[in-house]
MMTF fields as JSON, N, C-alpha, C and O atoms, coordinates in Angstrom:
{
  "mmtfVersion": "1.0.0",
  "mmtfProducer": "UNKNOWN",
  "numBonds": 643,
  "numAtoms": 644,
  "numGroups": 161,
  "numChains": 1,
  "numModels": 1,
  "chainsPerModel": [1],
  "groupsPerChain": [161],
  "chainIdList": ["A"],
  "bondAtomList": [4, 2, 8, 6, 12, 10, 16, 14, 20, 18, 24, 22, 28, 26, 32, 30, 36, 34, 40, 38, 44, 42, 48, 46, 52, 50, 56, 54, 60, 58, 64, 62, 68, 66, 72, 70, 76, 74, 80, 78, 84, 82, 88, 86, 92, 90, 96, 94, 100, 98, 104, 102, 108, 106, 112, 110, 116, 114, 120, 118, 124, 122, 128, 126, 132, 130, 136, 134, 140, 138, 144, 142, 148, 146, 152, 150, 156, 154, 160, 158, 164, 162, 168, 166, 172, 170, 176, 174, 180, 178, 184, 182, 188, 186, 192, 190, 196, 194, 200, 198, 204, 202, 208, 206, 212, 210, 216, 214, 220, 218, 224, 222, 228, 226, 232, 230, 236, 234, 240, 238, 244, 242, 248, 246, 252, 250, 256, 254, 260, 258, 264, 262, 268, 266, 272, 270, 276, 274, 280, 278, 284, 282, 288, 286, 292, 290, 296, 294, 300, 298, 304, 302, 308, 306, 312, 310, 316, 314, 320, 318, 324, 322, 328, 326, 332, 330, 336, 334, 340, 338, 344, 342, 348, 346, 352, 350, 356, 354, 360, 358, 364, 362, 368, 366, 372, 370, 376, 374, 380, 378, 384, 382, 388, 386, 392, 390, 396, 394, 400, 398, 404, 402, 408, 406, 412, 410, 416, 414, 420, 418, 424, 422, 428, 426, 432, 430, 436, 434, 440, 438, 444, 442, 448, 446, 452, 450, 456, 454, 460, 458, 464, 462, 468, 466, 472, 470, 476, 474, 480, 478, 484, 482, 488, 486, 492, 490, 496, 494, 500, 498, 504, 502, 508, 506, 512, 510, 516, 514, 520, 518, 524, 522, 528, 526, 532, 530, 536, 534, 540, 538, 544, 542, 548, 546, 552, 550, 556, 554, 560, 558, 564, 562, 568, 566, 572, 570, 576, 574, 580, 578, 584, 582, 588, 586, 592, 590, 596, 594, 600, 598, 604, 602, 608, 606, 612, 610, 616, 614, 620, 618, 624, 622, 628, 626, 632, 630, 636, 634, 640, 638],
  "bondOrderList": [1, 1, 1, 1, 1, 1, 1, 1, 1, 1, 1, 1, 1, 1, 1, 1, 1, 1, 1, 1, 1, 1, 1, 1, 1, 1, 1, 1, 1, 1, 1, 1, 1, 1, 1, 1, 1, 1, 1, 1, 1, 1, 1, 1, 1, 1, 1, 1, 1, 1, 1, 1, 1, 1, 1, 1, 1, 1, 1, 1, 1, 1, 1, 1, 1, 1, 1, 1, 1, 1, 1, 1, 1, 1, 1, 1, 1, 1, 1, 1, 1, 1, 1, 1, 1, 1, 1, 1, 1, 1, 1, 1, 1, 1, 1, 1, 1, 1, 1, 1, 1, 1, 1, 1, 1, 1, 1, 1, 1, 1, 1, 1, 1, 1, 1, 1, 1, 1, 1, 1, 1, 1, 1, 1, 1, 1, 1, 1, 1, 1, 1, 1, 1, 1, 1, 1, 1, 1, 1, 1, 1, 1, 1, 1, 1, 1, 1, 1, 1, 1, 1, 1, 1, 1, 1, 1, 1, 1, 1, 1],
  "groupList": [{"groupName": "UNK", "atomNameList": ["N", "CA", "C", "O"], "elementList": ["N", "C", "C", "O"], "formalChargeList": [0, 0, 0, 0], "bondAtomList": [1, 0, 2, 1, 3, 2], "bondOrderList": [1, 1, 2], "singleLetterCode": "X", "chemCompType": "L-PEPTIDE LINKING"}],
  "groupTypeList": [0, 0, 0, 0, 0, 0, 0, 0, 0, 0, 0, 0, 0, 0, 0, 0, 0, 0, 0, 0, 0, 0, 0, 0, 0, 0, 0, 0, 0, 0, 0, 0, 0, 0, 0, 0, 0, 0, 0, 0, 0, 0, 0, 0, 0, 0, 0, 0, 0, 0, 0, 0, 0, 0, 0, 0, 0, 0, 0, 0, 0, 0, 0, 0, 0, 0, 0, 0, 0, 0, 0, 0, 0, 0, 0, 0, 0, 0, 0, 0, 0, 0, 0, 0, 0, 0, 0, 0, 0, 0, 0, 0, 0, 0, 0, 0, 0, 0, 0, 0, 0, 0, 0, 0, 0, 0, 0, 0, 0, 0, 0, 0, 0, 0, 0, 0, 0, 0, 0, 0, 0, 0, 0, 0, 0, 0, 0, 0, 0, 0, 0, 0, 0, 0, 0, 0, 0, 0, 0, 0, 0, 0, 0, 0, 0, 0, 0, 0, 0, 0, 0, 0, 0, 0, 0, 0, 0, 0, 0, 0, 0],
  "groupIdList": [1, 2, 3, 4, 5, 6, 7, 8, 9, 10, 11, 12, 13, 14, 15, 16, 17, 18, 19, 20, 21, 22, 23, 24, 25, 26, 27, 28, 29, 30, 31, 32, 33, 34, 35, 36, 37, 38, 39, 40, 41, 42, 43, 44, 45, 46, 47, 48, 49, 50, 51, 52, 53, 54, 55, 56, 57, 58, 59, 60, 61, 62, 63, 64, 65, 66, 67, 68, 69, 70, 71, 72, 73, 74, 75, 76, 77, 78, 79, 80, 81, 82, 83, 84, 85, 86, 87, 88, 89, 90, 91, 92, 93, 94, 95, 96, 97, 98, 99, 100, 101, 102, 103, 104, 105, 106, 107, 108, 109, 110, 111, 112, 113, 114, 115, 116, 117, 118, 119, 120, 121, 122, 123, 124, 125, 126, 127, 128, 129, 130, 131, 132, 133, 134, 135, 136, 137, 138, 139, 140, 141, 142, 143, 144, 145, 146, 147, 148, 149, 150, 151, 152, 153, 154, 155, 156, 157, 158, 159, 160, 161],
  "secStructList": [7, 2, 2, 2, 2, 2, 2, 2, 6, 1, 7, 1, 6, 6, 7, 7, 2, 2, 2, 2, 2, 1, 5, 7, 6, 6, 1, 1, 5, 7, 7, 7, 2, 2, 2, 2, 7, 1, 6, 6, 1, 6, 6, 6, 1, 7, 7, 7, 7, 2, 2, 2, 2, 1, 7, 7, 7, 7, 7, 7, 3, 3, 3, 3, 3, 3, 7, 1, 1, 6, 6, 2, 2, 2, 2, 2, 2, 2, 2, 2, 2, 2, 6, 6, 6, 6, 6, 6, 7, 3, 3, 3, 3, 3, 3, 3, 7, 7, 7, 3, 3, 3, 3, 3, 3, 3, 3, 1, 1, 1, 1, 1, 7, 1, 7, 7, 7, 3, 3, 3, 3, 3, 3, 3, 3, 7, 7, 3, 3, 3, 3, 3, 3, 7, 7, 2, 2, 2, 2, 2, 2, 2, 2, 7, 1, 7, 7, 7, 6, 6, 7, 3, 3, 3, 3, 3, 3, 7, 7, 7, 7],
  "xCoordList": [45.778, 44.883, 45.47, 45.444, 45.801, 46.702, 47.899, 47.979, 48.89, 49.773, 49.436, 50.096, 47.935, 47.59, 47.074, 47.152, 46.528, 46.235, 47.109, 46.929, 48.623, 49.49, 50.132, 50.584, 50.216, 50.82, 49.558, 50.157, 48.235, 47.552, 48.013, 48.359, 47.899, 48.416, 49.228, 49.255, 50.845, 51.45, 52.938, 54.158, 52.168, 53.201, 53.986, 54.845, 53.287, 54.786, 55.976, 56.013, 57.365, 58.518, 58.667, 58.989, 58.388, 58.784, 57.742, 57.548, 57.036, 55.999, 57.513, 58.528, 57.042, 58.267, 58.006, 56.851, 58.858, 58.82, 57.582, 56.795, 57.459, 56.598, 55.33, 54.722, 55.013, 53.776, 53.447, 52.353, 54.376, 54.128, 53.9, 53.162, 54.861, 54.664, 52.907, 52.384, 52.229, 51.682, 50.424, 50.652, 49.488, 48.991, 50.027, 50.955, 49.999, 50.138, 49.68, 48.522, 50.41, 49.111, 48.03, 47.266, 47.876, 46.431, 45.721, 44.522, 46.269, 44.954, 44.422, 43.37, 45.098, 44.647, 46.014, 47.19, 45.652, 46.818, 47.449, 46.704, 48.555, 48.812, 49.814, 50.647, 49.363, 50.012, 51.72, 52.234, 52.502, 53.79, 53.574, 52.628, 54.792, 54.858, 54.745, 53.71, 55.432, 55.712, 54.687, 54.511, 53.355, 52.183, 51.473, 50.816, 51.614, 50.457, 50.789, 50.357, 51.383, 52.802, 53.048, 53.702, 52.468, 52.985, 54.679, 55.624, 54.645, 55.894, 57.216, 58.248, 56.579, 57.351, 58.156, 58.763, 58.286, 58.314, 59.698, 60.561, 59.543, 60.606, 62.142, 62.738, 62.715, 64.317, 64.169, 65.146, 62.693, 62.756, 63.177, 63.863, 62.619, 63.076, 64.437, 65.444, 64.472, 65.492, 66.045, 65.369, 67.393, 67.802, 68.951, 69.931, 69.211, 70.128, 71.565, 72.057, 72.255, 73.52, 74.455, 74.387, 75.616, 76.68, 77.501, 77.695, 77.939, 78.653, 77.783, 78.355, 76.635, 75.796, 75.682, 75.923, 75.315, 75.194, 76.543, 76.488, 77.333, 79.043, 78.802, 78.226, 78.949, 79.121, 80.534, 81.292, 81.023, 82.302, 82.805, 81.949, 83.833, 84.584, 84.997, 85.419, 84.921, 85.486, 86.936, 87.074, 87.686, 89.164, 89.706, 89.232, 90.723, 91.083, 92.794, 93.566, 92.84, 93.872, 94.883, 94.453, 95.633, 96.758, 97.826, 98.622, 98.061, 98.817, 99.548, 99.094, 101.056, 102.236, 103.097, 103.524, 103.231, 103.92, 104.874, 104.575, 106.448, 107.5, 108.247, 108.207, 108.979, 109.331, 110.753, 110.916, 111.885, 112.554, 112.073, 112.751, 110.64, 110.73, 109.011, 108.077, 108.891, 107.888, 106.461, 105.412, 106.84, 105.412, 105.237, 104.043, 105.876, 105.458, 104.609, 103.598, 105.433, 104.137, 102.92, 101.826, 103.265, 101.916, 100.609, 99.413, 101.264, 100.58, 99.589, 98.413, 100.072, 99.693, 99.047, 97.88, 99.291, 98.112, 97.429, 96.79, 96.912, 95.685, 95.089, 93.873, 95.466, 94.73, 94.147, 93.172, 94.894, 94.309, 93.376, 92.653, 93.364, 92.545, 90.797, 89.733, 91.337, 90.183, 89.492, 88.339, 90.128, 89.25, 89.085, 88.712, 89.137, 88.578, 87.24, 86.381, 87.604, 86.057, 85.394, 84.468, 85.361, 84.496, 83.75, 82.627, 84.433, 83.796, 83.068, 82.044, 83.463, 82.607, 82.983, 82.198, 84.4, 84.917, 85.426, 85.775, 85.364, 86.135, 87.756, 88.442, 87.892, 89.263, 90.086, 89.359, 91.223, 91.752, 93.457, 94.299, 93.614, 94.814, 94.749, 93.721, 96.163, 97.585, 98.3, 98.589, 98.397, 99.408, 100.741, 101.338, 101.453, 102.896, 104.014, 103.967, 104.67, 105.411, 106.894, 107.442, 107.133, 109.02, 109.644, 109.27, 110.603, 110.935, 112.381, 112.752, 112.848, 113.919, 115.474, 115.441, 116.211, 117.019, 118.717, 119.112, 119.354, 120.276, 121.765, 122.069, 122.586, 123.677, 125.023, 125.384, 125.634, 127.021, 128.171, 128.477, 129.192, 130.575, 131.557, 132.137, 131.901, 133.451, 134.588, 134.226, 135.477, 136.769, 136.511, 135.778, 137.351, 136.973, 138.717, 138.837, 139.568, 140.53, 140.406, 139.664, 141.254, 141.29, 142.56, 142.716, 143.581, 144.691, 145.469, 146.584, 144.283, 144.268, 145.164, 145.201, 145.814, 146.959, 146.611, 145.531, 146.872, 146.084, 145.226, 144.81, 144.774, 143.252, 142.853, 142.953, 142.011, 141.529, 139.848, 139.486, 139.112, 137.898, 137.144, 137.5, 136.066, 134.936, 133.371, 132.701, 133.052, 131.529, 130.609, 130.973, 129.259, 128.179, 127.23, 126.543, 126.948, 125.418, 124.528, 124.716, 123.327, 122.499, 121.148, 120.817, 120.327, 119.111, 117.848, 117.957, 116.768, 115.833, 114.436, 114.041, 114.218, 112.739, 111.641, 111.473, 110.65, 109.085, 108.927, 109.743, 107.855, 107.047, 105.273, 104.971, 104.425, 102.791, 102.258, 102.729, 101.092, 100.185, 98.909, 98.636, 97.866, 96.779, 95.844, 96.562, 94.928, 94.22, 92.994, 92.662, 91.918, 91.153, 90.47, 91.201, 88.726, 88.112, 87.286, 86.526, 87.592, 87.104, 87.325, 88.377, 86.147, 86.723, 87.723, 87.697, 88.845, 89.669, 89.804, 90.52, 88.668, 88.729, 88.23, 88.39, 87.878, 87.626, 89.063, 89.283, 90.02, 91.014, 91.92, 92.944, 91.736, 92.697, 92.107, 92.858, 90.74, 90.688, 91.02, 90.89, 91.289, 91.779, 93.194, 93.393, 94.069, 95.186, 96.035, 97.186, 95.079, 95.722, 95.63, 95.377, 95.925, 95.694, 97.442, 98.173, 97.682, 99.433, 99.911, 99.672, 100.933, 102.173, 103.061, 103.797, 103.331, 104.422, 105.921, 106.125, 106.747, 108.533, 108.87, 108.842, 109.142, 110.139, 109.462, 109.925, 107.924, 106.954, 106.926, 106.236, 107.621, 106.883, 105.779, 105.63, 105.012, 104.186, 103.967, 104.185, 103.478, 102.922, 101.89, 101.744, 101.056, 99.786, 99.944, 100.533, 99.258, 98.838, 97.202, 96.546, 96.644, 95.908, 95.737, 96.25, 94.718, 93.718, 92.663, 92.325, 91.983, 90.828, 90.329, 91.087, 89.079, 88.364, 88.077, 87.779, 88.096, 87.845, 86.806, 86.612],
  "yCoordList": [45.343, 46.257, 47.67, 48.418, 47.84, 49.339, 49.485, 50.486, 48.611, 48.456, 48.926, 49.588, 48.163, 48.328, 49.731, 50.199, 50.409, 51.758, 52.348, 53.221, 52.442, 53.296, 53.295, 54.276, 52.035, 51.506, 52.426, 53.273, 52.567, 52.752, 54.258, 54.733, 55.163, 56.505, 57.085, 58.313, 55.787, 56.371, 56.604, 56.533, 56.783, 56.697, 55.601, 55.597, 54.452, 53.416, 53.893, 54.38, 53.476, 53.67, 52.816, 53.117, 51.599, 50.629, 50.6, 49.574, 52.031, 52.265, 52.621, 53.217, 51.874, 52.654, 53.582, 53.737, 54.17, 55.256, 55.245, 56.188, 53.744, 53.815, 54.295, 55.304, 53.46, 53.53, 54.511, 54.526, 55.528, 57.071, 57.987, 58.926, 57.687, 58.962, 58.418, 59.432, 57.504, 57.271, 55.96, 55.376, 55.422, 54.293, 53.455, 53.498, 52.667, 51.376, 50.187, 50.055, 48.946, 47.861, 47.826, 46.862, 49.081, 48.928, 49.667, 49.398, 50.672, 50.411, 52.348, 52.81, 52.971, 54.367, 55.339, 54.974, 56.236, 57.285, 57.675, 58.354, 57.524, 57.32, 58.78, 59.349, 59.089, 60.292, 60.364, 59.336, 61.285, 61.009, 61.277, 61.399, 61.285, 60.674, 61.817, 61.991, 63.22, 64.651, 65.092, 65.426, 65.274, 65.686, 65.301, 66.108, 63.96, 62.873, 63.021, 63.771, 62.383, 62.118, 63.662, 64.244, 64.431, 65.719, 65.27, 66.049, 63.974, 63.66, 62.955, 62.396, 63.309, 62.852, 64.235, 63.759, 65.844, 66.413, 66.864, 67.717, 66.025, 66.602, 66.852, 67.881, 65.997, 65.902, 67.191, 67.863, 67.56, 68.362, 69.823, 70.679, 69.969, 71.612, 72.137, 71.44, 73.661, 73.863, 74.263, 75.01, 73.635, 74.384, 75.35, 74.954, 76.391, 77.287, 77.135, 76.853, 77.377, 76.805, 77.473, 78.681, 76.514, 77.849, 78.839, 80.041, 78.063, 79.112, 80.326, 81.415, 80.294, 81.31, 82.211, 83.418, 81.558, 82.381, 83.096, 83.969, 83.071, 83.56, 84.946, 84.864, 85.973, 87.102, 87.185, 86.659, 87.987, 88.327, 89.227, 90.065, 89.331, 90.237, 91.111, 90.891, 92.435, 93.48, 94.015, 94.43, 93.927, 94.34, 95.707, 96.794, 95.415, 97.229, 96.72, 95.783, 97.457, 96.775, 97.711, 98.813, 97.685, 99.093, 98.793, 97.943, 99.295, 98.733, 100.236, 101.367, 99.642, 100.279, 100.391, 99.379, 101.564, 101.219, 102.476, 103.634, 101.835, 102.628, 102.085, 100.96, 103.268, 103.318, 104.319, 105.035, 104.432, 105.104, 106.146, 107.16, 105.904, 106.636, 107.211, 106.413, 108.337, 108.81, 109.206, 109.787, 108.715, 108.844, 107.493, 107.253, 106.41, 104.741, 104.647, 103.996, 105.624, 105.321, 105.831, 105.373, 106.864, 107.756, 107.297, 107.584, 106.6, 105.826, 104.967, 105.086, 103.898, 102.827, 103.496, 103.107, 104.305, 104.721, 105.31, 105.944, 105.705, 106.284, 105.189, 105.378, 103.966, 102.914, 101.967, 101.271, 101.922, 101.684, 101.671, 100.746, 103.492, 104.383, 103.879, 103.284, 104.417, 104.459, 103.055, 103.125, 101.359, 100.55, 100.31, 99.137, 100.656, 100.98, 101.976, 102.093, 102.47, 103.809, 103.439, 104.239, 102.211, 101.722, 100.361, 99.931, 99.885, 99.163, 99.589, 98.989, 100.86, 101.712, 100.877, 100.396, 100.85, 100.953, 102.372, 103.475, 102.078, 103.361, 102.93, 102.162, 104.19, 104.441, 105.728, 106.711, 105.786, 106.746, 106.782, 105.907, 107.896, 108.221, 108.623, 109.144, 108.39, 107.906, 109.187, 110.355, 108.45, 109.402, 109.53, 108.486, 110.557, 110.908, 110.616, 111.583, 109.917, 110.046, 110.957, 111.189, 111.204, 112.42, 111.239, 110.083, 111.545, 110.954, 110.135, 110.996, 109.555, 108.955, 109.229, 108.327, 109.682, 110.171, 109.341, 109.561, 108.678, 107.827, 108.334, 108.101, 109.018, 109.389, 108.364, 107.644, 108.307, 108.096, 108.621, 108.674, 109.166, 109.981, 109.1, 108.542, 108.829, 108.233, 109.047, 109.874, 108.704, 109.065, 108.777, 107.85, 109.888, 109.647, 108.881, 108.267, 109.183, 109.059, 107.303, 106.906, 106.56, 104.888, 104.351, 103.264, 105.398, 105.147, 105.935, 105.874, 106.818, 107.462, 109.15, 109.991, 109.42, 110.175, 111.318, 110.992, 112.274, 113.6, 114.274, 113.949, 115.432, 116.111, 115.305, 114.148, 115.989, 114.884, 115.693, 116.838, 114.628, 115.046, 113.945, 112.819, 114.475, 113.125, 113.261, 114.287, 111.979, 111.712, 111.886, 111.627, 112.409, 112.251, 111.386, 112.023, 110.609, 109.587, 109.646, 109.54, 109.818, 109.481, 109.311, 109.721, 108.378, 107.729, 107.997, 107.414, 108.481, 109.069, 107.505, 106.783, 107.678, 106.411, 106.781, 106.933, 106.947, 107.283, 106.734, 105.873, 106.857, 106.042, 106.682, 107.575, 105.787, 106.029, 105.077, 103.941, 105.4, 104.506, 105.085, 106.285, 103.745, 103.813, 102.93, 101.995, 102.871, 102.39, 102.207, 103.079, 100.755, 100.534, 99.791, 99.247, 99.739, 98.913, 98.067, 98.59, 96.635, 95.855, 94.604, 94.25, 93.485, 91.924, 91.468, 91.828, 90.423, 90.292, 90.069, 90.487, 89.101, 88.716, 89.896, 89.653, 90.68, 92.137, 93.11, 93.748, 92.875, 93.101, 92.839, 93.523, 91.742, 90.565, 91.121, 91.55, 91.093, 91.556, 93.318, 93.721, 94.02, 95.504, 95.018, 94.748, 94.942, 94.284, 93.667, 93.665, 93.303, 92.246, 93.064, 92.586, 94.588, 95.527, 95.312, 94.468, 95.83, 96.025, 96.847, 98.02, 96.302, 97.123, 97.482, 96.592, 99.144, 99.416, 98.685, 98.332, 98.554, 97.802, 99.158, 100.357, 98.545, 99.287, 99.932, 100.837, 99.197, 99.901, 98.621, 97.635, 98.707, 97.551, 97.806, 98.872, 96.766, 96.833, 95.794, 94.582, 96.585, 95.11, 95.693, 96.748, 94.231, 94.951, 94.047, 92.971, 94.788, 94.369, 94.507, 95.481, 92.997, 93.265, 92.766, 91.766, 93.764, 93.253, 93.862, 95.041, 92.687, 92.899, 93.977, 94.878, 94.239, 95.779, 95.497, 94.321, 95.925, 95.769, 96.799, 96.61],
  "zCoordList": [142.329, 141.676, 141.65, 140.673, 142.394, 142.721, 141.936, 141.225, 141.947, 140.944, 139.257, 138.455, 139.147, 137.733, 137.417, 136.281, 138.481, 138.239, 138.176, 137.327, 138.872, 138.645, 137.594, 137.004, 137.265, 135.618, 134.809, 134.146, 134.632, 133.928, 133.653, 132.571, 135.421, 134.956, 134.813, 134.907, 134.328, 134.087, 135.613, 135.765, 136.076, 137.838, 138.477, 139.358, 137.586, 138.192, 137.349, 136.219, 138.635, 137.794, 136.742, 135.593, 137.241, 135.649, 134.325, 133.672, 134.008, 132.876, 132.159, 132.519, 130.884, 129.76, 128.767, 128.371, 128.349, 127.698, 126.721, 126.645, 125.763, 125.234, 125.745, 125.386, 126.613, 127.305, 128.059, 128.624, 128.196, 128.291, 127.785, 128.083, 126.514, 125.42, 124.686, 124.226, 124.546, 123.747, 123.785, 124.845, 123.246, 123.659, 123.775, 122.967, 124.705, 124.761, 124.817, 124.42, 125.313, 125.391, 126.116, 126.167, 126.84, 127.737, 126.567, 126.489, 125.5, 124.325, 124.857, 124.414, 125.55, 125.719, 125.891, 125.889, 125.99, 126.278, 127.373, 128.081, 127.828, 128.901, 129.306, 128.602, 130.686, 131.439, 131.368, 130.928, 131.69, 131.838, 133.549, 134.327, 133.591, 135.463, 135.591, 136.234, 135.242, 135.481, 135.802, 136.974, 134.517, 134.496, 135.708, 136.365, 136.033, 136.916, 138.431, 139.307, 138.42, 140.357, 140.509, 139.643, 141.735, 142.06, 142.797, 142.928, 143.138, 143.866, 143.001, 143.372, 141.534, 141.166, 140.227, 139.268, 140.303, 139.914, 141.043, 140.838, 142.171, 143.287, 142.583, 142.903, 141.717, 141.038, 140.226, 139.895, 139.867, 138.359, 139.149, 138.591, 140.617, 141.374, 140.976, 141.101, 140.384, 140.061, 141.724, 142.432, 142.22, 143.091, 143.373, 142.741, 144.026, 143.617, 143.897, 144.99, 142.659, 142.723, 143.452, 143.678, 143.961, 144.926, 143.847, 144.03, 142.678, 141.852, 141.496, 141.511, 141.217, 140.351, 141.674, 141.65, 142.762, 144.084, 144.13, 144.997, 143.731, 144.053, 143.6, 142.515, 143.877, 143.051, 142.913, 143.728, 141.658, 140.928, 142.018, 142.3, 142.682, 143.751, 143.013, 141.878, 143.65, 142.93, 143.6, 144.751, 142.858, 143.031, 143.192, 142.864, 143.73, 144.052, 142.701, 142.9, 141.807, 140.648, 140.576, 140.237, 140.701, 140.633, 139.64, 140.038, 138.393, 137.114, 137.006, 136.829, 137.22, 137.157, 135.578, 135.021, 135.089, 133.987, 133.964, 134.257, 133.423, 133.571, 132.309, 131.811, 131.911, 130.253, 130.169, 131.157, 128.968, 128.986, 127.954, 127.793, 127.058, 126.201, 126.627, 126.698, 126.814, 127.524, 126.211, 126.489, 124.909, 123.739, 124.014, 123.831, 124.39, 124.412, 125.577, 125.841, 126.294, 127.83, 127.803, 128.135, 127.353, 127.31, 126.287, 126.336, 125.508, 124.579, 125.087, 124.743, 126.077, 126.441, 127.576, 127.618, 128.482, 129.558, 128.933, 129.772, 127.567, 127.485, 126.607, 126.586, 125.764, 125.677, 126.691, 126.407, 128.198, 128.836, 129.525, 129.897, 129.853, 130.378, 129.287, 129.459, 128.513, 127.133, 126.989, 126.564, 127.35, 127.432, 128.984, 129.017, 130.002, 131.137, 131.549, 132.423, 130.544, 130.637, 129.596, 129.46, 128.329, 127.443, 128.626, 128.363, 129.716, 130.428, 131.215, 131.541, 131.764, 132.903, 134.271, 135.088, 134.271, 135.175, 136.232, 135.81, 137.218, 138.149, 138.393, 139.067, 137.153, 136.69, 137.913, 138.056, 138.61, 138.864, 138.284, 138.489, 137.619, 137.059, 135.836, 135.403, 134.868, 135.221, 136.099, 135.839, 137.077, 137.907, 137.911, 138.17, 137.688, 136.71, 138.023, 138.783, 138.342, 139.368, 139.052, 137.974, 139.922, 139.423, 138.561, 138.761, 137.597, 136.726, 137.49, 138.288, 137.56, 138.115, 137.195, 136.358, 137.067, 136.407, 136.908, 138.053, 136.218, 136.566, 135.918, 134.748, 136.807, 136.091, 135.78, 136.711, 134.707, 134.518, 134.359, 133.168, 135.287, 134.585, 134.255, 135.186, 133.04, 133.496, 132.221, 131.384, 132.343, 131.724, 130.288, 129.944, 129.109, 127.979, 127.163, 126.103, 127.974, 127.561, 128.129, 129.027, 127.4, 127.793, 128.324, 128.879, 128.042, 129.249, 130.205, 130.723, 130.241, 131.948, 131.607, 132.505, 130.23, 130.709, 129.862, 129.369, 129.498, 129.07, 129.659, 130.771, 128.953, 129.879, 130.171, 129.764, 131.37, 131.939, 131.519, 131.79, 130.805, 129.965, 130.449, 130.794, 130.409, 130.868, 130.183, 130.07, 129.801, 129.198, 130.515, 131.662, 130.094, 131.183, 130.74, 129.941, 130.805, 130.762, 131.42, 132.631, 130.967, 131.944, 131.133, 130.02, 132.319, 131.437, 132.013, 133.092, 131.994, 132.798, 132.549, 131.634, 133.775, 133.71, 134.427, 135.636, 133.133, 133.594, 134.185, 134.511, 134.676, 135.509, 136.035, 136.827, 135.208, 135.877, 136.509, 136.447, 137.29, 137.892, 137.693, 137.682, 137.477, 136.942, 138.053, 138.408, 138.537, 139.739, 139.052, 138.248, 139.315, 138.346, 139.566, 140.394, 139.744, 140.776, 139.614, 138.799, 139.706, 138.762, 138.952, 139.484, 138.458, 138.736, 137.702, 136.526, 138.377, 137.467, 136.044, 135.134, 136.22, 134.467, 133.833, 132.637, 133.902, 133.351, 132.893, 131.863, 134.317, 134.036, 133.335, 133.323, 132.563, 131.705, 130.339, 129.462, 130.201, 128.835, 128.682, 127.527, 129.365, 129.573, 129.046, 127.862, 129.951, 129.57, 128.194, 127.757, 127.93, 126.482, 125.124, 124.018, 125.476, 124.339, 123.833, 124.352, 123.232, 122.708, 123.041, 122.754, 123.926, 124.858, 124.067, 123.64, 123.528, 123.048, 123.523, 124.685, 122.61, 123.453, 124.349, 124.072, 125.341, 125.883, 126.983, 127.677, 127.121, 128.286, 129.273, 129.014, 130.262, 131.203, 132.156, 132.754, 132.265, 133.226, 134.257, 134.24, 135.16, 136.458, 137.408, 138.026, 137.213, 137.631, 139.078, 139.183, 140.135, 141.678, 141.653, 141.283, 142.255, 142.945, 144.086, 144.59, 144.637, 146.023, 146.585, 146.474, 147.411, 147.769, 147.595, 147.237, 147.757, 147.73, 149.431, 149.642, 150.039, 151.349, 152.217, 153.418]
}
């Protein structure tokens, strides 16, 4: 008898779909289990997930860029700068470091014998740093702007601690 009541409202597991959504052969309208069974609503609890629980870590990002031609650099640290402060990130820099300056002397003559005359070479290399507190993937789309040739960069991170 009990069996048939639960079938009636719907709360046995083996009621089928039909006979849930709608009359069935008992000839009335029948409950869904959700509505009816408070115990049967237990699977439906949303429970809280570990990823969503994760918060995004915020990074301490330090992006180095050094160049021989100092309008290419300067270029690119202020596109950087400029989509870092459209994110509302905490930006510090570009900080100008002394320029590194690399000399060459050698001999102009090619078999040693005459004045003795000599070429000077030398090649000078920028160099900035730009410091950015932000989660990475934030940092990746900063990044993927267009690097003038001849500008390298490399970015470090770590922890915010």
């Amino acid at each position: 008898m009990r069996l048939l009541k639960d079938v009636a409202n719907g709360c046995h597991p083996f009621a089928t779909h039909r006979q849930q959504q709608g009359a069935g052969h008992f000839g009335f309208r029948l409950l869904s289990v959700q509505s009816y069974c408070p115990l049967s609503n237990m699977s439906l609890v949303n429970k809280p997930k570990t990823v969503e629980a994760e918060e995004t870590r915020i990074h301490r990002i330090r992006i180095t860029l050094s160049s021989r031609n100092v309008k290419n650099l300067e270029k690119v640290c202020a596109d950087l700068k400029r989509g870092a402060v459209d994110k509302n990130l905490k930006v510090s820099g570009p900080v100008r470091l002394p320029t590194k300056i690399l000399r060459l002397t050698t001999r102009k003559s090619p078999c040693g014998e005459g004045t003795n005359t000599w070429d000077r070479f030398e090649m000078r290399i920028h160099k900035r740093i730009i410091d950015l507190h932000a989660p990475s993937d934030i940092v990746k789309q900063i990044t993927s702007i267009s690097i003038e040739p001849g500008v390298e960069v490399e970015v470090t991170i770590a922890d915010s601690a």
